[in-house]
PDB file of C-alpha atoms in Angstrom:
ATOM      1  CA  MET A1024      17.807  30.145  -4.190  1.00 37.00           C
ATOM      2  CA  THR A1025      21.258  29.493  -2.816  1.00 37.00           C
ATOM      3  CA  ILE A1026      23.767  26.954  -4.023  1.00 37.00           C
ATOM      4  CA  ALA A1027      25.826  25.496  -1.185  1.00 42.00           C
ATOM      5  CA  PRO A1028      29.595  25.367  -1.738  1.00 38.00           C
ATOM      6  CA  THR A1029      29.626  21.572  -1.268  1.00 50.00           C
ATOM      7  CA  LEU A1030      28.369  21.247  -4.836  1.00 56.00           C
ATOM      8  CA  GLY A1031      30.303  24.070  -6.419  1.00 54.00           C
ATOM      9  CA  PRO A1032      32.125  23.960  -9.786  1.00 48.00           C
ATOM     10  CA  ASP A1033      35.203  22.230  -8.375  1.00 47.00           C
ATOM     11  CA  ILE A1034      33.137  19.360  -6.998  1.00 44.00           C
ATOM     12  CA  ILE A1035      31.148  19.046 -10.220  1.00 44.00           C
ATOM     13  CA  ALA A1036      34.381  18.882 -12.232  1.00 44.00           C
ATOM     14  CA  ALA A1037      35.802  16.304  -9.855  1.00 44.00           C
ATOM     15  CA  ALA A1038      32.688  14.173 -10.377  1.00 45.00           C
ATOM     16  CA  GLU A1039      33.955  13.489 -13.885  1.00 48.00           C
ATOM     17  CA  ILE A1040      36.721  11.334 -12.407  1.00 51.00           C
ATOM     18  CA  LEU A1041      34.693   9.871  -9.548  1.00 62.00           C
ATOM     19  CA  THR A1042      35.567   6.294  -8.690  1.00 78.00           C
ATOM     20  CA  MET A1043      32.750   3.784  -8.612  1.00 92.00           C
ATOM     21  CA  ALA A1044      29.763   4.790  -6.505  1.00 95.00           C
ATOM     22  CA  ASP A1045      26.452   3.154  -5.632  1.00 97.00           C
ATOM     23  CA  PHE A1046      23.209   4.911  -6.530  1.00 98.00           C
ATOM     24  CA  LEU A1047      19.767   3.903  -5.286  1.00 98.00           C
ATOM     25  CA  LEU A1048      16.889   5.600  -7.109  1.00 99.00           C
ATOM     26  CA  VAL A1049      13.326   5.699  -5.757  1.00 99.00           C
ATOM     27  CA  HIS A1050      10.540   6.493  -8.191  1.00 98.00           C
ATOM     28  CA  GLY A1051       7.375   8.478  -7.581  1.00 98.00           C
ATOM     29  CA  ALA A1052       3.661   7.676  -7.542  1.00 98.00           C
ATOM     30  CA  TRP A1053       2.242   5.427 -10.277  1.00 98.00           C
ATOM     31  CA  HIS A1054       5.700   5.038 -11.863  1.00 98.00           C
ATOM     32  CA  GLY A1055       8.172   2.176 -11.589  1.00 98.00           C
ATOM     33  CA  GLY A1056      11.883   1.567 -11.868  1.00 98.00           C
ATOM     34  CA  TRP A1057      11.467   1.951 -15.641  1.00 98.00           C
ATOM     35  CA  CYS A1058      11.296   5.758 -15.354  1.00 98.00           C
ATOM     36  CA  TRP A1059      14.986   5.914 -14.348  1.00 98.00           C
ATOM     37  CA  ARG A1060      16.116   4.025 -17.462  1.00 98.00           C
ATOM     38  CA  ARG A1061      17.997   6.933 -19.048  1.00 98.00           C
ATOM     39  CA  VAL A1062      19.740   8.006 -15.841  1.00 98.00           C
ATOM     40  CA  VAL A1063      20.699   4.387 -15.111  1.00 98.00           C
ATOM     41  CA  ALA A1064      22.246   4.077 -18.574  1.00 98.00           C
ATOM     42  CA  ILE A1065      24.381   7.203 -18.042  1.00 98.00           C
ATOM     43  CA  LEU A1066      25.609   6.256 -14.568  1.00 98.00           C
ATOM     44  CA  ALA A1067      26.170   2.578 -15.373  1.00 98.00           C
ATOM     45  CA  GLY A1068      27.956   3.608 -18.557  1.00 97.00           C
ATOM     46  CA  GLU A1069      30.501   5.409 -16.375  1.00 96.00           C
ATOM     47  CA  GLY A1070      31.111   2.320 -14.265  1.00 96.00           C
ATOM     48  CA  HIS A1071      28.802   2.991 -11.325  1.00 97.00           C
ATOM     49  CA  ARG A1072      26.363   0.563  -9.757  1.00 97.00           C
ATOM     50  CA  VAL A1073      22.759   1.702 -10.001  1.00 98.00           C
ATOM     51  CA  PHE A1074      19.672   0.214  -8.388  1.00 98.00           C
ATOM     52  CA  ALA A1075      16.218   1.412  -9.456  1.00 98.00           C
ATOM     53  CA  PRO A1076      13.700  -0.972  -7.888  1.00 98.00           C
ATOM     54  CA  SER A1077       9.986  -0.857  -8.561  1.00 98.00           C
ATOM     55  CA  LEU A1078       8.001  -0.474  -5.352  1.00 98.00           C
ATOM     56  CA  THR A1079       5.431  -3.144  -4.491  1.00 98.00           C
ATOM     57  CA  GLY A1080       2.307  -2.875  -6.630  1.00 98.00           C
ATOM     58  CA  LEU A1081       3.974  -0.629  -9.221  1.00 98.00           C
ATOM     59  CA  GLY A1082       6.025  -1.006 -12.390  1.00 98.00           C
ATOM     60  CA  ASP A1083       7.080  -4.583 -13.023  1.00 98.00           C
ATOM     61  CA  ARG A1084       5.675  -5.452  -9.587  1.00 98.00           C
ATOM     62  CA  ALA A1085       2.146  -4.198 -10.339  1.00 98.00           C
ATOM     63  CA  HIS A1086       0.869  -7.759  -9.986  1.00 98.00           C
ATOM     64  CA  LEU A1087       1.724  -7.621  -6.255  1.00 98.00           C
ATOM     65  CA  LEU A1088      -0.823  -4.890  -5.498  1.00 98.00           C
ATOM     66  CA  SER A1089      -3.010  -5.900  -2.545  1.00 97.00           C
ATOM     67  CA  PRO A1090      -4.976  -4.312   0.333  1.00 96.00           C
ATOM     68  CA  ASP A1091      -1.898  -4.832   2.532  1.00 97.00           C
ATOM     69  CA  VAL A1092       0.356  -2.519   0.496  1.00 98.00           C
ATOM     70  CA  GLY A1093       1.041   0.735   2.310  1.00 98.00           C
ATOM     71  CA  LEU A1094       3.741   3.325   2.819  1.00 98.00           C
ATOM     72  CA  ALA A1095       5.683   1.038   5.167  1.00 98.00           C
ATOM     73  CA  THR A1096       5.686  -1.648   2.451  1.00 98.00           C
ATOM     74  CA  HIS A1097       7.539   0.690   0.122  1.00 98.00           C
ATOM     75  CA  VAL A1098      10.004   1.684   2.839  1.00 98.00           C
ATOM     76  CA  ASP A1099      10.702  -2.014   3.423  1.00 98.00           C
ATOM     77  CA  ASP A1100      11.181  -2.514  -0.336  1.00 98.00           C
ATOM     78  CA  VAL A1101      14.062  -0.049  -0.405  1.00 98.00           C
ATOM     79  CA  LEU A1102      15.554  -1.211   2.886  1.00 98.00           C
ATOM     80  CA  ALA A1103      15.585  -4.746   1.476  1.00 98.00           C
ATOM     81  CA  VAL A1104      17.656  -3.619  -1.517  1.00 98.00           C
ATOM     82  CA  ILE A1105      20.226  -2.030   0.800  1.00 98.00           C
ATOM     83  CA  GLU A1106      20.409  -5.191   2.897  1.00 98.00           C
ATOM     84  CA  ALA A1107      20.428  -7.683   0.032  1.00 98.00           C
ATOM     85  CA  GLU A1108      23.055  -5.820  -1.984  1.00 97.00           C
ATOM     86  CA  GLU A1109      25.078  -4.943   1.150  1.00 97.00           C
ATOM     87  CA  LEU A1110      25.186  -1.282   0.124  1.00 97.00           C
ATOM     88  CA  ALA A1111      27.005   1.496   1.957  1.00 94.00           C
ATOM     89  CA  ASP A1112      27.868   5.132   1.217  1.00 95.00           C
ATOM     90  CA  ILE A1113      24.871   5.222  -1.107  1.00 97.00           C
ATOM     91  CA  VAL A1114      23.621   8.192  -3.048  1.00 98.00           C
ATOM     92  CA  LEU A1115      19.903   7.822  -2.373  1.00 98.00           C
ATOM     93  CA  CYS A1116      17.706   9.813  -4.753  1.00 98.00           C
ATOM     94  CA  ALA A1117      13.942  10.156  -4.457  1.00 98.00           C
ATOM     95  CA  HIS A1118      11.453  11.544  -6.945  1.00 98.00           C
ATOM     96  CA  SER A1119       8.069  13.032  -5.993  1.00 98.00           C
ATOM     97  CA  TYR A1120       6.116  10.560  -3.776  1.00 98.00           C
ATOM     98  CA  GLY A1121       9.397   8.661  -3.396  1.00 98.00           C
ATOM     99  CA  GLY A1122      10.532  11.378  -0.994  1.00 98.00           C
ATOM    100  CA  ALA A1123       8.154   9.980   1.628  1.00 98.00           C
ATOM    101  CA  VAL A1124       9.783   6.583   1.172  1.00 98.00           C
ATOM    102  CA  ALA A1125      13.449   7.586   0.936  1.00 98.00           C
ATOM    103  CA  THR A1126      13.315   9.935   3.927  1.00 98.00           C
ATOM    104  CA  GLN A1127      12.129   7.084   6.131  1.00 98.00           C
ATOM    105  CA  VAL A1128      14.743   4.748   4.660  1.00 98.00           C
ATOM    106  CA  ALA A1129      17.455   7.308   5.409  1.00 98.00           C
ATOM    107  CA  ASP A1130      16.045   7.787   8.905  1.00 98.00           C
ATOM    108  CA  ARG A1131      16.325   4.051   9.560  1.00 98.00           C
ATOM    109  CA  MET A1132      19.807   3.671   8.037  1.00 98.00           C
ATOM    110  CA  PRO A1133      21.541   7.080   8.087  1.00 97.00           C
ATOM    111  CA  GLY A1134      24.964   5.433   8.354  1.00 96.00           C
ATOM    112  CA  LYS A1135      24.447   3.729   4.990  1.00 97.00           C
ATOM    113  CA  ILE A1136      23.657   6.940   3.121  1.00 98.00           C
ATOM    114  CA  GLY A1137      26.425   9.193   1.820  1.00 97.00           C
ATOM    115  CA  ALA A1138      24.075  11.650   0.130  1.00 98.00           C
ATOM    116  CA  LEU A1139      20.321  12.100   0.074  1.00 98.00           C
ATOM    117  CA  VAL A1140      18.930  13.828  -3.007  1.00 98.00           C
ATOM    118  CA  PHE A1141      15.331  14.957  -3.422  1.00 98.00           C
ATOM    119  CA  LEU A1142      14.093  15.471  -6.985  1.00 98.00           C
ATOM    120  CA  ASP A1143      10.797  17.387  -6.995  1.00 98.00           C
ATOM    121  CA  ALA A1144      10.093  15.255  -3.933  1.00 98.00           C
ATOM    122  CA  LEU A1145       7.715  15.320  -0.996  1.00 97.00           C
ATOM    123  CA  LEU A1146       9.066  15.652   2.534  1.00 97.00           C
ATOM    124  CA  PRO A1147       7.126  13.587   5.083  1.00 97.00           C
ATOM    125  CA  GLN A1148       6.497  14.496   8.709  1.00 97.00           C
ATOM    126  CA  ASP A1149       6.532  12.102  11.632  1.00 98.00           C
ATOM    127  CA  GLY A1150       3.091  10.806  12.550  1.00 98.00           C
ATOM    128  CA  ARG A1151       1.388  12.393   9.548  1.00 98.00           C
ATOM    129  CA  SER A1152       0.316  10.925   6.231  1.00 97.00           C
ATOM    130  CA  LEU A1153       0.858  12.580   2.872  1.00 96.00           C
ATOM    131  CA  LEU A1154      -2.855  13.371   2.744  1.00 95.00           C
ATOM    132  CA  ASP A1155      -2.536  15.073   6.134  1.00 95.00           C
ATOM    133  CA  LEU A1156      -0.009  17.458   4.585  1.00 93.00           C
ATOM    134  CA  ASP A1157      -2.407  18.543   1.840  1.00 89.00           C
ATOM    135  CA  SER A1158      -4.931  21.342   2.142  1.00 86.00           C
ATOM    136  CA  PRO A1159      -8.532  20.247   2.826  1.00 89.00           C
ATOM    137  CA  LYS A1160      -9.486  21.189  -0.749  1.00 88.00           C
ATOM    138  CA  ARG A1161      -6.713  19.108  -2.303  1.00 86.00           C
ATOM    139  CA  ARG A1162      -7.346  16.246   0.089  1.00 90.00           C
ATOM    140  CA  GLU A1163     -10.978  16.174  -0.963  1.00 91.00           C
ATOM    141  CA  ALA A1164     -10.001  16.251  -4.643  1.00 88.00           C
ATOM    142  CA  ILE A1165      -7.599  13.317  -4.180  1.00 89.00           C
ATOM    143  CA  VAL A1166     -10.069  11.226  -2.200  1.00 89.00           C
ATOM    144  CA  SER A1167     -12.757  11.848  -4.846  1.00 93.00           C
ATOM    145  CA  ARG A1168     -10.559  10.019  -7.376  1.00 94.00           C
ATOM    146  CA  VAL A1169     -10.207   6.849  -5.313  1.00 97.00           C
ATOM    147  CA  VAL A1170     -11.366   3.660  -7.025  1.00 97.00           C
ATOM    148  CA  GLU A1171     -12.355   0.543  -5.080  1.00 97.00           C
ATOM    149  CA  THR A1172     -10.874  -2.616  -6.587  1.00 97.00           C
ATOM    150  CA  PRO A1173     -10.546  -6.294  -5.526  1.00 96.00           C
ATOM    151  CA  ARG A1174      -6.934  -5.437  -4.623  1.00 96.00           C
ATOM    152  CA  GLY A1175      -7.970  -2.589  -2.366  1.00 97.00           C
ATOM    153  CA  PRO A1176      -8.665   1.123  -2.875  1.00 97.00           C
ATOM    154  CA  VAL A1177      -6.319   2.769  -5.374  1.00 98.00           C
ATOM    155  CA  LEU A1178      -5.483   6.167  -6.801  1.00 97.00           C
ATOM    156  CA  PRO A1179      -5.519   6.093 -10.629  1.00 97.00           C
ATOM    157  CA  PRO A1180      -2.469   7.699 -12.269  1.00 97.00           C
ATOM    158  CA  ALA A1181      -2.565  11.348 -13.196  1.00 94.00           C
ATOM    159  CA  PRO A1182      -2.391  12.132 -16.928  1.00 96.00           C
ATOM    160  CA  ALA A1183       1.261  12.420 -17.951  1.00 97.00           C
ATOM    161  CA  ALA A1184       0.483  15.678 -19.784  1.00 96.00           C
ATOM    162  CA  LEU A1185       0.387  17.333 -16.346  1.00 96.00           C
ATOM    163  CA  TYR A1186       4.103  16.636 -15.878  1.00 97.00           C
ATOM    164  CA  ALA A1187       5.105  19.109 -18.618  1.00 97.00           C
ATOM    165  CA  LEU A1188       7.402  16.658 -20.386  1.00 97.00           C
ATOM    166  CA  ALA A1189       9.120  18.121 -23.428  1.00 96.00           C
ATOM    167  CA  ALA A1190       8.598  15.252 -25.888  1.00 98.00           C
ATOM    168  CA  PRO A1191       5.142  13.958 -26.884  1.00 98.00           C
ATOM    169  CA  GLU A1192       6.557  10.452 -27.158  1.00 98.00           C
ATOM    170  CA  ASP A1193       7.629  10.649 -23.518  1.00 98.00           C
ATOM    171  CA  VAL A1194       4.126  11.711 -22.483  1.00 98.00           C
ATOM    172  CA  ALA A1195       2.785   8.655 -24.310  1.00 98.00           C
ATOM    173  CA  TRP A1196       5.416   6.417 -22.684  1.00 98.00           C
ATOM    174  CA  VAL A1197       4.589   7.616 -19.163  1.00 98.00           C
ATOM    175  CA  ASP A1198       0.847   7.252 -19.746  1.00 98.00           C
ATOM    176  CA  ARG A1199       1.434   3.753 -21.066  1.00 98.00           C
ATOM    177  CA  ARG A1200       3.583   2.627 -18.142  1.00 98.00           C
ATOM    178  CA  CYS A1201       1.933   4.248 -15.096  1.00 98.00           C
ATOM    179  CA  VAL A1202      -0.461   2.116 -13.024  1.00 98.00           C
ATOM    180  CA  PRO A1203      -2.833   2.709 -10.086  1.00 98.00           C
ATOM    181  CA  GLN A1204      -1.253   3.038  -6.649  1.00 98.00           C
ATOM    182  CA  ALA A1205      -2.498   1.749  -3.297  1.00 98.00           C
ATOM    183  CA  LEU A1206      -4.368   4.477  -1.401  1.00 97.00           C
ATOM    184  CA  ARG A1207      -2.724   3.382   1.848  1.00 97.00           C
ATOM    185  CA  THR A1208       0.598   4.753   0.633  1.00 98.00           C
ATOM    186  CA  TYR A1209      -0.986   8.204   0.999  1.00 97.00           C
ATOM    187  CA  THR A1210      -2.991   7.587   4.189  1.00 97.00           C
ATOM    188  CA  ASP A1211      -0.430   5.730   6.319  1.00 97.00           C
ATOM    189  CA  PRO A1212       1.531   7.994   8.685  1.00 98.00           C
ATOM    190  CA  ALA A1213       5.272   8.377   8.309  1.00 98.00           C
ATOM    191  CA  VAL A1214       7.581   7.221  11.099  1.00 98.00           C
ATOM    192  CA  LEU A1215      10.606   9.473  11.580  1.00 98.00           C
ATOM    193  CA  THR A1216      13.078  10.214  14.354  1.00 98.00           C
ATOM    194  CA  GLY A1217      15.028  12.966  12.592  1.00 97.00           C
ATOM    195  CA  ALA A1218      18.130  10.796  12.207  1.00 98.00           C
ATOM    196  CA  TRP A1219      18.079  11.376   8.435  1.00 98.00           C
ATOM    197  CA  MET A1220      19.159  14.964   9.017  1.00 96.00           C
ATOM    198  CA  GLU A1221      22.551  13.599  10.155  1.00 94.00           C
ATOM    199  CA  ILE A1222      23.411  12.721   6.547  1.00 97.00           C
ATOM    200  CA  LYS A1223      26.292  14.957   5.484  1.00 94.00           C
ATOM    201  CA  VAL A1224      25.179  15.742   1.936  1.00 97.00           C
ATOM    202  CA  LEU A1225      21.573  16.836   1.468  1.00 98.00           C
ATOM    203  CA  ALA A1226      20.321  18.240  -1.823  1.00 98.00           C
ATOM    204  CA  TYR A1227      16.958  19.308  -3.206  1.00 98.00           C
ATOM    205  CA  ALA A1228      16.360  19.845  -6.926  1.00 98.00           C
ATOM    206  CA  CYS A1229      13.134  21.397  -8.182  1.00 98.00           C
ATOM    207  CA  THR A1230      11.934  21.565 -11.762  1.00 98.00           C
ATOM    208  CA  LEU A1231      10.931  24.802 -13.444  1.00 97.00           C
ATOM    209  CA  ARG A1232       8.438  23.703 -16.116  1.00 96.00           C
ATOM    210  CA  PHE A1233       6.137  21.749 -13.811  1.00 95.00           C
ATOM    211  CA  PRO A1234       3.193  24.139 -13.273  1.00 93.00           C
ATOM    212  CA  ALA A1235       2.385  23.184  -9.669  1.00 89.00           C
ATOM    213  CA  PRO A1236       4.462  25.333  -7.276  1.00 92.00           C
ATOM    214  CA  ASP A1237       4.555  22.756  -4.478  1.00 92.00           C
ATOM    215  CA  PHE A1238       8.090  21.528  -5.002  1.00 96.00           C
ATOM    216  CA  ARG A1239       9.505  24.982  -5.703  1.00 96.00           C
ATOM    217  CA  ASP A1240       7.922  26.048  -2.407  1.00 96.00           C
ATOM    218  CA  ILE A1241       9.671  23.185  -0.607  1.00 97.00           C
ATOM    219  CA  ALA A1242      12.970  24.164  -2.246  1.00 97.00           C
ATOM    220  CA  ALA A1243      12.496  27.789  -1.163  1.00 97.00           C
ATOM    221  CA  GLN A1244      11.972  26.693   2.434  1.00 97.00           C
ATOM    222  CA  LEU A1245      14.965  24.368   2.405  1.00 97.00           C
ATOM    223  CA  ALA A1246      17.136  27.106   0.894  1.00 97.00           C
ATOM    224  CA  LYS A1247      17.040  28.702   4.361  1.00 97.00           C
ATOM    225  CA  ASP A1248      18.711  25.600   5.818  1.00 96.00           C
ATOM    226  CA  PRO A1249      22.503  25.686   5.309  1.00 95.00           C
ATOM    227  CA  ARG A1250      22.625  21.894   5.348  1.00 95.00           C
ATOM    228  CA  PHE A1251      20.831  21.757   1.990  1.00 97.00           C
ATOM    229  CA  THR A1252      22.104  22.425  -1.490  1.00 97.00           C
ATOM    230  CA  ILE A1253      19.336  23.686  -3.778  1.00 98.00           C
ATOM    231  CA  ARG A1254      19.284  23.162  -7.532  1.00 97.00           C
ATOM    232  CA  GLU A1255      16.861  24.147 -10.269  1.00 97.00           C
ATOM    233  CA  LEU A1256      16.348  21.988 -13.366  1.00 98.00           C
ATOM    234  CA  THR A1257      14.824  23.320 -16.560  1.00 97.00           C
ATOM    235  CA  SER A1258      12.516  20.392 -17.134  1.00 98.00           C
ATOM    236  CA  GLY A1259       9.115  18.968 -16.431  1.00 97.00           C
ATOM    237  CA  HIS A1260       8.287  17.065 -13.266  1.00 98.00           C
ATOM    238  CA  ASP A1261       9.795  13.801 -14.558  1.00 98.00           C
ATOM    239  CA  ALA A1262      13.275  15.285 -14.831  1.00 98.00           C
ATOM    240  CA  MET A1263      14.878  11.849 -15.031  1.00 98.00           C
ATOM    241  CA  ILE A1264      13.053  11.426 -18.342  1.00 98.00           C
ATOM    242  CA  ASP A1265      13.247  15.028 -19.563  1.00 98.00           C
ATOM    243  CA  VAL A1266      16.860  15.872 -18.667  1.00 98.00           C
ATOM    244  CA  PRO A1267      18.586  12.615 -17.646  1.00 98.00           C
ATOM    245  CA  GLN A1268      22.088  14.014 -18.119  1.00 98.00           C
ATOM    246  CA  ASP A1269      21.371  16.923 -15.771  1.00 98.00           C
ATOM    247  CA  VAL A1270      20.015  14.526 -13.166  1.00 98.00           C
ATOM    248  CA  ALA A1271      23.003  12.200 -13.562  1.00 98.00           C
ATOM    249  CA  ASP A1272      25.400  15.139 -13.227  1.00 98.00           C
ATOM    250  CA  LEU A1273      23.686  16.219 -10.016  1.00 98.00           C
ATOM    251  CA  LEU A1274      23.903  12.707  -8.571  1.00 98.00           C
ATOM    252  CA  LEU A1275      27.577  12.414  -9.495  1.00 98.00           C
ATOM    253  CA  ALA A1276      28.293  15.776  -7.879  1.00 97.00           C
ATOM    254  CA  CYS A1277      26.534  14.643  -4.712  1.00 97.00           C
ATOM    255  CA  ALA A1278      28.527  11.399  -4.715  1.00 97.00           C
ATOM    256  CA  GLU A1279      31.778  13.359  -4.964  1.00 96.00           C
ATOM    257  CA  ALA A1280      30.662  15.771  -2.245  1.00 96.00           C
ATOM    258  CA  ALA A1281      29.932  12.806   0.025  1.00 95.00           C
ATOM    259  CA  ARG A1282      33.386  11.354  -0.694  1.00 93.00           C
ATOM    260  CA  THR A1283      34.981  14.713   0.073  1.00 90.00           C
ATOM    261  CA  VAL A1284      33.136  15.012   3.381  1.00 89.00           C
ATOM    262  CA  GLU A1285      34.074  11.450   4.320  1.00 78.00           C
ATOM    263  CA  ALA A1286      37.738  12.054   3.491  1.00 78.00           C
ATOM    264  CA  THR A1287      37.757  15.295   5.480  1.00 78.00           C
ATOM    265  CA  CYS A1288      36.213  13.608   8.507  1.00 77.00           C
ATOM    266  CA  ALA A1289      38.694  10.740   8.292  1.00 68.00           C
ATOM    267  CA  ALA A1290      41.756  12.964   7.939  1.00 64.00           C
ATOM    268  CA  PRO A1291      44.029  13.162  11.017  1.00 64.00           C
ATOM    269  CA  THR A1292      43.708  16.388  12.977  1.00 57.00           C
ATOM    270  CA  GLY A1293      47.363  16.505  13.966  1.00 54.00           C
ATOM    271  CA  SER A1294      49.667  14.846  16.463  1.00 44.00           C
ATOM    272  CA  PRO A1295      48.871  15.120  20.173  1.00 46.00           C
ATOM    273  CA  SER A1296      51.136  17.483  22.098  1.00 37.00           C
TER     274      SER A1296
END
């Protein structure tokens, strides 16, 4: 896999002296903002502002689960943070299912996003749901796990052992904190125009210990696109828990790359003749 020059050693070194940046972190299925705790501590400890909201019906907002919660609800959750906090030049990072959310957020507000970072994340397609993107066999397996509840049909969380986390205590933590997720988040179609591809800094990081090849396959496809920087992390699927410093370093490098691109675009091109 190729590493684009925008995130080369010079940029990574410069990230060590990066002025304050805003980071918006979107968690994956069944998780909540809690899963970013270690990354938030690193970035905030260096003086950056970090927002890691829990999506409706998940994490500390699990009590808001209802039949009305769908993919668009989660997109609106993240858009509301951007609006309420008056954010701009954000480094938007999405993990796993969160890729379906963050891509639509970036598509709606590309001018607010300085860098878009996918961490073992799904890439949605316009007019198609996440279930549509699965093979018939996998779709059938997912649907077979659906549980009907008074708050609507839900997908129970997968066992954390599947994520290949390094520490047993982290497996126990993830199992303890994950909650069922509204089925509609997987059956609602995404709405995209392609505007998110205008974002100047695009990065995809895949993990190497997670046994499912899905995200490595996505990274391999994106490696053919010169607009993307591809990274590999030696961790399980929940890299923000397994290797929080590596994730923080990647986000800081993307923030610096976005600043560099912005400064280059703003620089005068010379006096008129």
